[in-house]
Amino acid sequence: MTTNWTPRYATRIAGMVPSDIRELAKAMRQPDVISFGGGIPEPTLFPHDVVAESFQRVLSDPQTARIALQYSESGGYMPLREYLAGYMGSRGVPCAPENILITSGSQQGLDFVGRLFLSPGDTVLVEMPTYIGALRAFDACEAKYDGLPSADYLRPAKAKFGYLMPDFQNPRGTCMTLAEREDMLDRAAALDLPLLEDSAYESLRYEGMALPPLIALEAKRAGGIDKGRVLYTGTFSKTIVPSLRVGWLVAPVDVIAKLILIKQAADLHTSTLNQMVMMDLAQRMLNEEHLTRVRTLYKRRRDVTLAALEKHMPKGVTWTRPEGGLYIWVTLPEGVDGTTFAARALKENRVASVSGKSCFAVKTVPNTIRLSFSLIPEDKADEGIRRLADMLKKI
Ligand SMILES: Cc1ncc(COP(=O)(O)O)c(C=O)c1O
């Protein structure tokens, strides 16, 4: 007799659904598909030769190799925590290494914050739309959702925390102004609401002035991050490489102490070897020269995609014009369903995009799609957008 697994799963599993994007990924890799799909980094930007050198540096010296290959502290490799405390300081966030937890990608930071604060049925306030991966992490804690407070949404449900991406949010590509950041902090203070700031795209700014992260503004108001209400996740995935899975979480020391217990239970610590290699890479690669190379390529891809939208899209279609990040958010004419449209575009016209619906936890706007320009060859963007526009003209 075969075992019936379904009734044995924990209640939280019922809320866990596969991400549309992962499901689409296979189709997107087919060579004839023009892909505005998954928001993954352009692999030719990976400094593979420097990565190889960094592994060599760490492993060729027996002293450092022994440290790299051993178990290590759950909070993270101390020199990396120190390095990141300095990096956060340069972003206007005065913090100590004890305010930092090294995570296995910033995705793990989102998961851990969910685990720390959410009992089944608790509410998280999110942007509308928001990052699918965060919803999946909070779903695993059996979360409910409501919208973050804003000028047009004043009275959200009582919540454990609010989750937001002030810089070039996924999926809209938009960036909060300084006034909007201050306003969000005012509203969070009025609601006594902790905020989780996801800064995944912060370094990918192509124009305009960099703005201080929420956690920096809050530290100024509160007199340090230990007294503030903002937690922050950072990552090397978009600036160096995603595969080493090294990210970080910044929080008051009391919160970090609890998160370290969760880290111990989850995986003891992030790979020591990867943390040491990432530290070496960050010191050598997180500089203007490398970041300019990365930003220049994505900016060009953004520009050709925006120009194609301008040229081909019929009246009634609108889109965001992001100053950074990897995404453009397209609002289709009223009544056009983004999921059906994206599926047809892939099947019939070999153009991949992501339906906007899966990015909403509340107040779904069905006539939306997300375009990622990170992987689009410059000579294919025009043709891809033309095909989408032709479909819309026929609807
Ligand atoms: C907004 C946002 N946050 C977090 C992540 C997770 O990135 P990582 O776990 O590689 O740091 C992503 C990945 O695409 C993202 O788009």
Short mmCIF file of C-alpha atoms and ligand atoms in Angstrom, two decimals:
data_model
loop_
_atom_site.label_atom_id
_atom_site.label_comp_id
_atom_site.label_asym_id
_atom_site.label_seq_id
_atom_site.Cartn_x
_atom_site.Cartn_y
_atom_site.Cartn_z
CA MET A 1 0.00 0.00 0.00
CA THR A 2 1.40 3.43 -0.87
CA THR A 3 1.51 6.09 1.83
CA ASN A 4 -0.97 8.95 1.47
CA TRP A 5 1.24 11.91 2.31
CA THR A 6 -1.24 14.76 1.93
CA PRO A 7 -3.07 14.50 5.29
CA ARG A 8 0.27 14.18 7.06
CA TYR A 9 1.67 17.55 6.00
CA ALA A 10 1.70 20.42 8.52
CA THR A 11 -1.08 23.00 8.12
CA ARG A 12 1.40 25.60 6.81
CA ILE A 13 2.08 23.50 3.71
CA ALA A 14 -1.45 24.14 2.41
CA GLY A 15 -0.54 27.81 1.91
CA MET A 16 2.68 27.05 0.03
CA VAL A 17 2.26 27.18 -3.75
CA PRO A 18 4.89 26.92 -6.47
CA SER A 19 6.04 30.25 -7.86
CA ASP A 20 4.80 31.01 -11.39
CA ILE A 21 8.28 32.27 -12.22
CA ARG A 22 10.04 29.01 -11.41
CA GLU A 23 7.38 27.17 -13.43
CA LEU A 24 7.96 29.48 -16.38
CA ALA A 25 11.74 29.20 -16.14
CA LYS A 26 11.98 26.07 -18.27
CA ALA A 27 10.03 27.59 -21.16
CA MET A 28 12.04 30.80 -20.93
CA ARG A 29 15.32 29.01 -21.51
CA GLN A 30 14.28 27.75 -24.95
CA PRO A 31 16.50 29.49 -27.50
CA ASP A 32 13.70 30.90 -29.65
CA VAL A 33 12.03 32.64 -26.70
CA ILE A 34 12.60 36.39 -26.21
CA SER A 35 12.60 36.59 -22.44
CA PHE A 36 11.41 39.44 -20.24
CA GLY A 37 10.70 36.74 -17.65
CA GLY A 38 12.81 35.87 -14.61
CA GLY A 39 14.72 38.73 -12.98
CA ILE A 40 18.04 36.95 -12.80
CA PRO A 41 21.41 38.70 -13.28
CA GLU A 42 23.21 38.74 -16.64
CA PRO A 43 25.82 35.96 -16.32
CA THR A 44 28.48 37.67 -18.47
CA LEU A 45 28.71 40.23 -15.64
CA PHE A 46 29.88 37.58 -13.18
CA PRO A 47 33.57 38.18 -12.43
CA HIS A 48 34.33 34.45 -12.81
CA ASP A 49 38.09 34.88 -13.01
CA VAL A 50 38.16 36.97 -9.82
CA VAL A 51 35.88 34.42 -8.10
CA ALA A 52 38.33 31.67 -9.07
CA GLU A 53 41.21 33.74 -7.68
CA SER A 54 39.34 34.38 -4.44
CA PHE A 55 38.70 30.67 -3.90
CA GLN A 56 42.37 30.06 -4.66
CA ARG A 57 43.49 32.75 -2.19
CA VAL A 58 41.32 31.38 0.61
CA LEU A 59 42.15 27.73 0.02
CA SER A 60 45.83 27.83 -0.92
CA ASP A 61 46.96 29.06 2.50
CA PRO A 62 46.63 26.18 5.00
CA GLN A 63 45.78 28.59 7.87
CA THR A 64 42.86 30.25 6.12
CA ALA A 65 41.81 26.99 4.45
CA ARG A 66 41.35 25.34 7.86
CA ILE A 67 39.06 28.16 8.95
CA ALA A 68 37.20 28.17 5.63
CA LEU A 69 36.50 24.44 5.71
CA GLN A 70 35.43 24.31 9.37
CA TYR A 71 32.06 24.96 11.10
CA SER A 72 31.81 28.58 12.21
CA GLU A 73 29.77 31.06 14.27
CA SER A 74 26.03 31.17 13.55
CA GLY A 75 26.02 34.98 13.41
CA GLY A 76 28.49 34.89 10.55
CA TYR A 77 32.23 35.17 9.81
CA MET A 78 33.29 38.08 12.04
CA PRO A 79 35.56 39.87 9.51
CA LEU A 80 32.63 39.86 7.05
CA ARG A 81 30.26 41.22 9.72
CA GLU A 82 32.84 43.93 10.45
CA TYR A 83 33.20 44.71 6.76
CA LEU A 84 29.41 44.98 6.40
CA ALA A 85 29.12 47.18 9.50
CA GLY A 86 31.54 49.54 7.71
CA TYR A 87 29.57 49.26 4.46
CA MET A 88 26.29 50.06 6.25
CA GLY A 89 28.06 52.98 7.95
CA SER A 90 28.90 54.35 4.50
CA ARG A 91 25.15 54.19 3.70
CA GLY A 92 24.39 56.32 6.75
CA VAL A 93 23.55 53.40 9.05
CA PRO A 94 25.71 53.49 12.17
CA CYS A 95 25.93 49.83 13.15
CA ALA A 96 28.19 47.35 14.92
CA PRO A 97 29.05 43.82 13.71
CA GLU A 98 26.63 42.61 16.44
CA ASN A 99 23.81 44.28 14.51
CA ILE A 100 24.51 41.99 11.54
CA LEU A 101 23.54 38.40 10.83
CA ILE A 102 25.01 36.74 7.75
CA THR A 103 22.29 34.80 5.92
CA SER A 104 22.27 32.34 3.04
CA GLY A 105 21.05 34.95 0.58
CA SER A 106 18.71 37.75 1.62
CA GLN A 107 15.83 35.36 0.93
CA GLN A 108 16.81 33.56 4.13
CA GLY A 109 16.60 36.89 5.96
CA LEU A 110 12.98 37.28 4.81
CA ASP A 111 12.22 33.73 5.91
CA PHE A 112 13.81 34.28 9.33
CA VAL A 113 12.00 37.55 10.00
CA GLY A 114 8.77 35.72 9.13
CA ARG A 115 9.63 32.90 11.52
CA LEU A 116 10.59 35.30 14.30
CA PHE A 117 7.46 37.43 14.27
CA LEU A 118 4.61 35.50 12.65
CA SER A 119 2.36 33.08 14.45
CA PRO A 120 -0.29 31.43 12.24
CA GLY A 121 -2.90 33.99 11.20
CA ASP A 122 -0.75 37.05 11.96
CA THR A 123 -0.80 39.87 9.44
CA VAL A 124 2.06 41.36 7.38
CA LEU A 125 1.55 44.66 5.58
CA VAL A 126 2.91 44.62 2.04
CA GLU A 127 3.18 46.83 -1.01
CA MET A 128 0.61 46.21 -3.72
CA PRO A 129 2.21 44.56 -5.72
CA THR A 130 5.18 43.05 -3.87
CA TYR A 131 8.04 40.53 -4.24
CA ILE A 132 6.66 37.02 -4.83
CA GLY A 133 9.54 35.39 -2.92
CA ALA A 134 8.68 37.35 0.23
CA LEU A 135 5.06 36.27 0.00
CA ARG A 136 6.18 32.65 -0.32
CA ALA A 137 8.41 33.02 2.77
CA PHE A 138 5.60 34.59 4.83
CA ASP A 139 3.03 32.09 3.50
CA ALA A 140 5.14 29.35 5.12
CA CYS A 141 4.38 31.05 8.47
CA GLU A 142 0.64 31.03 7.65
CA ALA A 143 0.55 34.80 7.34
CA LYS A 144 -2.36 37.00 6.32
CA TYR A 145 -1.80 40.21 4.38
CA ASP A 146 -3.00 43.74 4.15
CA GLY A 147 -1.66 46.82 2.36
CA LEU A 148 0.95 49.15 3.86
CA PRO A 149 -0.45 52.46 5.04
CA SER A 150 -0.21 55.21 2.42
CA ALA A 151 -1.93 58.43 1.42
CA ASP A 152 -4.74 56.37 -0.18
CA TYR A 153 -4.79 53.52 2.29
CA LEU A 154 -5.00 54.83 5.80
CA ARG A 155 -6.29 52.05 8.00
CA PRO A 156 -4.61 48.70 7.46
CA ALA A 157 -5.25 45.73 9.75
CA LYS A 158 -3.17 45.42 12.93
CA ALA A 159 0.05 43.77 11.81
CA LYS A 160 3.31 42.29 13.10
CA PHE A 161 5.44 44.17 10.57
CA GLY A 162 5.40 45.89 7.20
CA TYR A 163 7.59 44.65 4.33
CA LEU A 164 8.77 47.01 1.61
CA MET A 165 11.44 47.70 -1.01
CA PRO A 166 12.12 51.45 -1.08
CA ASP A 167 14.67 51.13 -3.94
CA PHE A 168 13.49 49.88 -7.35
CA GLN A 169 10.97 47.50 -5.95
CA ASN A 170 10.26 44.12 -7.48
CA PRO A 171 8.01 44.08 -9.54
CA ARG A 172 7.28 47.77 -10.26
CA GLY A 173 10.82 49.12 -10.49
CA THR A 174 9.75 52.25 -8.62
CA CYS A 175 11.76 54.05 -5.96
CA MET A 176 10.34 55.89 -2.93
CA THR A 177 11.21 59.58 -2.73
CA LEU A 178 12.76 61.00 0.42
CA ALA A 179 9.39 62.50 1.39
CA GLU A 180 7.69 59.13 0.88
CA ARG A 181 10.32 57.45 3.06
CA GLU A 182 9.80 59.98 5.85
CA ASP A 183 6.04 59.63 5.46
CA MET A 184 6.28 55.83 5.74
CA LEU A 185 8.29 56.18 8.95
CA ASP A 186 5.68 58.61 10.34
CA ARG A 187 2.87 56.17 9.54
CA ALA A 188 4.81 53.22 10.98
CA ALA A 189 5.42 55.23 14.17
CA ALA A 190 1.72 56.10 14.43
CA LEU A 191 0.84 52.39 14.11
CA ASP A 192 3.79 51.24 16.25
CA LEU A 193 4.69 49.02 13.28
CA PRO A 194 8.15 47.47 12.72
CA LEU A 195 9.31 47.64 9.09
CA LEU A 196 11.37 45.16 7.10
CA GLU A 197 13.34 46.98 4.39
CA ASP A 198 14.52 44.79 1.48
CA SER A 199 17.38 46.53 -0.31
CA ALA A 200 18.09 43.89 -2.98
CA TYR A 201 18.31 46.45 -5.82
CA GLU A 202 19.71 49.44 -3.92
CA SER A 203 23.07 49.44 -5.76
CA LEU A 204 21.50 49.19 -9.23
CA ARG A 205 20.74 52.89 -9.71
CA TYR A 206 21.17 54.15 -13.29
CA GLU A 207 20.22 57.79 -12.78
CA GLY A 208 19.14 60.22 -10.08
CA MET A 209 20.56 60.65 -6.60
CA ALA A 210 20.96 57.77 -4.16
CA LEU A 211 18.57 58.14 -1.22
CA PRO A 212 19.20 57.05 2.36
CA PRO A 213 17.72 53.69 3.32
CA LEU A 214 14.76 53.72 5.71
CA ILE A 215 16.94 52.19 8.40
CA ALA A 216 19.34 55.19 8.20
CA LEU A 217 16.49 57.71 8.47
CA GLU A 218 14.97 55.77 11.35
CA ALA A 219 18.34 55.49 13.16
CA LYS A 220 18.59 59.28 13.00
CA ARG A 221 15.11 59.71 14.47
CA ALA A 222 15.48 57.08 17.18
CA GLY A 223 19.12 57.70 18.11
CA GLY A 224 20.61 54.49 16.68
CA ILE A 225 19.33 51.29 15.10
CA ASP A 226 19.03 49.50 18.44
CA LYS A 227 16.25 51.92 19.34
CA GLY A 228 14.65 51.99 15.89
CA ARG A 229 11.84 49.99 14.31
CA VAL A 230 13.47 49.09 10.96
CA LEU A 231 15.09 45.76 10.02
CA TYR A 232 17.05 45.59 6.76
CA THR A 233 18.11 42.82 4.37
CA GLY A 234 21.02 43.18 1.96
CA THR A 235 22.56 40.92 -0.67
CA PHE A 236 25.60 40.45 -2.92
CA SER A 237 23.44 38.56 -5.44
CA LYS A 238 22.74 41.48 -7.78
CA THR A 239 26.14 43.15 -7.62
CA ILE A 240 28.60 40.23 -7.47
CA VAL A 241 27.11 36.72 -7.83
CA PRO A 242 23.98 35.01 -6.49
CA SER A 243 25.31 31.46 -6.32
CA LEU A 244 27.49 31.83 -3.22
CA ARG A 245 24.26 32.59 -1.32
CA VAL A 246 25.61 35.29 0.95
CA GLY A 247 23.30 38.01 2.23
CA TRP A 248 22.90 39.93 5.49
CA LEU A 249 20.30 41.16 7.90
CA VAL A 250 20.68 44.33 9.99
CA ALA A 251 18.63 44.70 13.17
CA PRO A 252 18.77 45.80 16.82
CA VAL A 253 21.11 43.51 18.80
CA ASP A 254 18.22 41.95 20.76
CA VAL A 255 16.52 40.95 17.53
CA ILE A 256 19.81 39.60 16.09
CA ALA A 257 20.22 37.42 19.21
CA LYS A 258 16.83 35.76 18.50
CA LEU A 259 17.57 35.46 14.78
CA ILE A 260 20.83 33.66 15.60
CA LEU A 261 18.77 31.00 17.40
CA ILE A 262 16.69 30.58 14.25
CA LYS A 263 19.88 30.43 12.14
CA GLN A 264 21.27 27.70 14.38
CA ALA A 265 18.10 25.67 13.96
CA ALA A 266 17.97 26.23 10.20
CA ASP A 267 21.51 25.52 8.98
CA LEU A 268 23.98 26.31 11.84
CA HIS A 269 25.69 28.95 9.70
CA THR A 270 26.17 30.12 6.12
CA SER A 271 29.06 28.28 4.39
CA THR A 272 32.27 29.57 5.96
CA LEU A 273 34.14 29.13 2.68
CA ASN A 274 31.55 31.15 0.77
CA GLN A 275 31.56 33.92 3.37
CA MET A 276 35.36 34.20 3.21
CA VAL A 277 35.36 34.18 -0.58
CA MET A 278 32.56 36.77 -0.63
CA MET A 279 34.48 38.99 1.73
CA ASP A 280 37.54 38.84 -0.54
CA LEU A 281 35.33 39.48 -3.59
CA ALA A 282 33.48 42.38 -1.96
CA GLN A 283 36.77 44.07 -1.10
CA ARG A 284 38.01 43.68 -4.65
CA MET A 285 34.81 44.10 -6.68
CA LEU A 286 32.41 46.40 -4.83
CA ASN A 287 34.01 49.44 -6.38
CA GLU A 288 32.94 52.10 -8.87
CA GLU A 289 34.63 50.36 -11.80
CA HIS A 290 32.76 47.05 -11.41
CA LEU A 291 29.46 48.67 -10.40
CA THR A 292 29.64 51.04 -13.37
CA ARG A 293 30.07 48.06 -15.71
CA VAL A 294 27.02 46.37 -14.20
CA ARG A 295 24.90 49.53 -14.19
CA THR A 296 25.89 50.50 -17.74
CA LEU A 297 24.74 47.19 -19.20
CA TYR A 298 21.39 47.13 -17.36
CA LYS A 299 20.78 50.79 -18.11
CA ARG A 300 21.23 50.15 -21.85
CA ARG A 301 18.80 47.23 -21.66
CA ARG A 302 16.30 49.34 -19.74
CA ASP A 303 16.62 52.11 -22.32
CA VAL A 304 16.05 49.89 -25.36
CA THR A 305 13.05 48.24 -23.65
CA LEU A 306 11.51 51.61 -22.72
CA ALA A 307 12.13 52.94 -26.24
CA ALA A 308 10.41 49.87 -27.72
CA LEU A 309 7.40 50.30 -25.40
CA GLU A 310 7.15 53.94 -26.46
CA LYS A 311 7.36 53.00 -30.15
CA HIS A 312 4.99 50.04 -30.27
CA MET A 313 2.46 50.02 -27.43
CA PRO A 314 -1.08 51.06 -28.32
CA LYS A 315 -3.05 53.70 -26.35
CA GLY A 316 -4.40 52.48 -23.04
CA VAL A 317 -1.16 50.71 -22.05
CA THR A 318 0.99 52.38 -19.36
CA TRP A 319 4.28 51.42 -17.73
CA THR A 320 6.77 52.52 -15.08
CA ARG A 321 10.08 54.21 -16.00
CA PRO A 322 12.44 52.88 -13.36
CA GLU A 323 15.59 54.77 -12.38
CA GLY A 324 17.20 51.46 -11.41
CA GLY A 325 16.62 47.79 -10.68
CA LEU A 326 15.64 45.18 -13.25
CA TYR A 327 11.90 45.60 -13.82
CA ILE A 328 9.26 47.52 -15.75
CA TRP A 329 5.66 47.14 -14.63
CA VAL A 330 3.12 47.29 -17.43
CA THR A 331 -0.58 48.02 -16.96
CA LEU A 332 -2.59 46.59 -19.84
CA PRO A 333 -5.94 48.00 -20.93
CA GLU A 334 -8.82 47.40 -18.49
CA GLY A 335 -10.31 43.91 -18.94
CA VAL A 336 -7.13 42.25 -20.34
CA ASP A 337 -6.09 39.49 -17.95
CA GLY A 338 -2.31 39.52 -17.38
CA THR A 339 -2.10 35.78 -16.71
CA THR A 340 -3.90 34.79 -19.92
CA PHE A 341 -1.95 37.42 -21.86
CA ALA A 342 1.46 36.27 -20.58
CA ALA A 343 0.63 32.60 -21.23
CA ARG A 344 -0.53 33.36 -24.79
CA ALA A 345 2.47 35.60 -25.45
CA LEU A 346 4.78 32.74 -24.56
CA LYS A 347 2.89 30.00 -26.37
CA GLU A 348 1.90 31.81 -29.55
CA ASN A 349 4.52 34.54 -29.88
CA ARG A 350 7.50 33.15 -27.97
CA VAL A 351 7.83 36.15 -25.65
CA ALA A 352 8.16 35.52 -21.91
CA SER A 353 6.86 37.89 -19.23
CA VAL A 354 5.42 37.41 -15.74
CA SER A 355 1.75 37.83 -14.92
CA GLY A 356 1.30 40.62 -12.39
CA LYS A 357 -1.40 38.79 -10.45
CA SER A 358 1.00 36.54 -8.57
CA CYS A 359 2.70 39.64 -7.10
CA PHE A 360 -0.42 40.72 -5.21
CA ALA A 361 -1.42 39.50 -1.77
CA VAL A 362 -4.20 42.09 -1.53
CA LYS A 363 -6.10 44.32 -3.97
CA THR A 364 -5.08 42.38 -7.08
CA VAL A 365 -4.90 44.34 -10.31
CA PRO A 366 -5.35 41.58 -12.95
CA ASN A 367 -4.43 43.61 -16.05
CA THR A 368 -0.71 43.79 -15.24
CA ILE A 369 2.53 42.11 -16.31
CA ARG A 370 6.15 42.43 -15.18
CA LEU A 371 8.92 42.80 -17.74
CA SER A 372 12.47 42.12 -16.62
CA PHE A 373 15.14 43.61 -18.87
CA SER A 374 18.12 42.00 -17.14
CA LEU A 375 18.65 39.27 -19.75
CA ILE A 376 17.21 40.86 -22.87
CA PRO A 377 19.73 41.11 -25.74
CA GLU A 378 19.64 44.69 -26.98
CA ASP A 379 18.84 43.62 -30.55
CA LYS A 380 15.85 41.53 -29.39
CA ALA A 381 14.03 43.99 -27.12
CA ASP A 382 12.31 45.86 -29.95
CA GLU A 383 11.06 42.65 -31.61
CA GLY A 384 9.85 41.24 -28.26
CA ILE A 385 7.87 44.35 -27.37
CA ARG A 386 6.51 44.64 -30.92
CA ARG A 387 5.07 41.13 -30.64
CA LEU A 388 3.41 41.97 -27.30
CA ALA A 389 2.04 45.22 -28.73
CA ASP A 390 0.66 43.43 -31.84
CA MET A 391 -1.20 41.00 -29.58
CA LEU A 392 -2.72 43.88 -27.66
CA LYS A 393 -3.75 45.68 -30.84
CA LYS A 394 -5.71 42.55 -31.87
CA ILE A 395 -7.51 42.18 -28.52
C1 LIG B 1 13.25 41.95 -3.85
C2 LIG B 1 14.11 40.75 -3.65
N1 LIG B 1 14.50 40.42 -2.41
C3 LIG B 1 15.26 39.35 -2.18
C4 LIG B 1 15.68 38.53 -3.20
C5 LIG B 1 16.50 37.33 -2.85
O1 LIG B 1 17.80 37.45 -3.27
P1 LIG B 1 19.02 36.64 -2.61
O2 LIG B 1 18.43 35.56 -1.74
O3 LIG B 1 19.76 36.08 -3.76
O4 LIG B 1 19.78 37.62 -1.82
C6 LIG B 1 15.30 38.82 -4.52
C7 LIG B 1 15.72 37.95 -5.63
O5 LIG B 1 15.41 38.13 -6.76
C8 LIG B 1 14.49 39.96 -4.74
O6 LIG B 1 14.06 40.30 -5.98
#
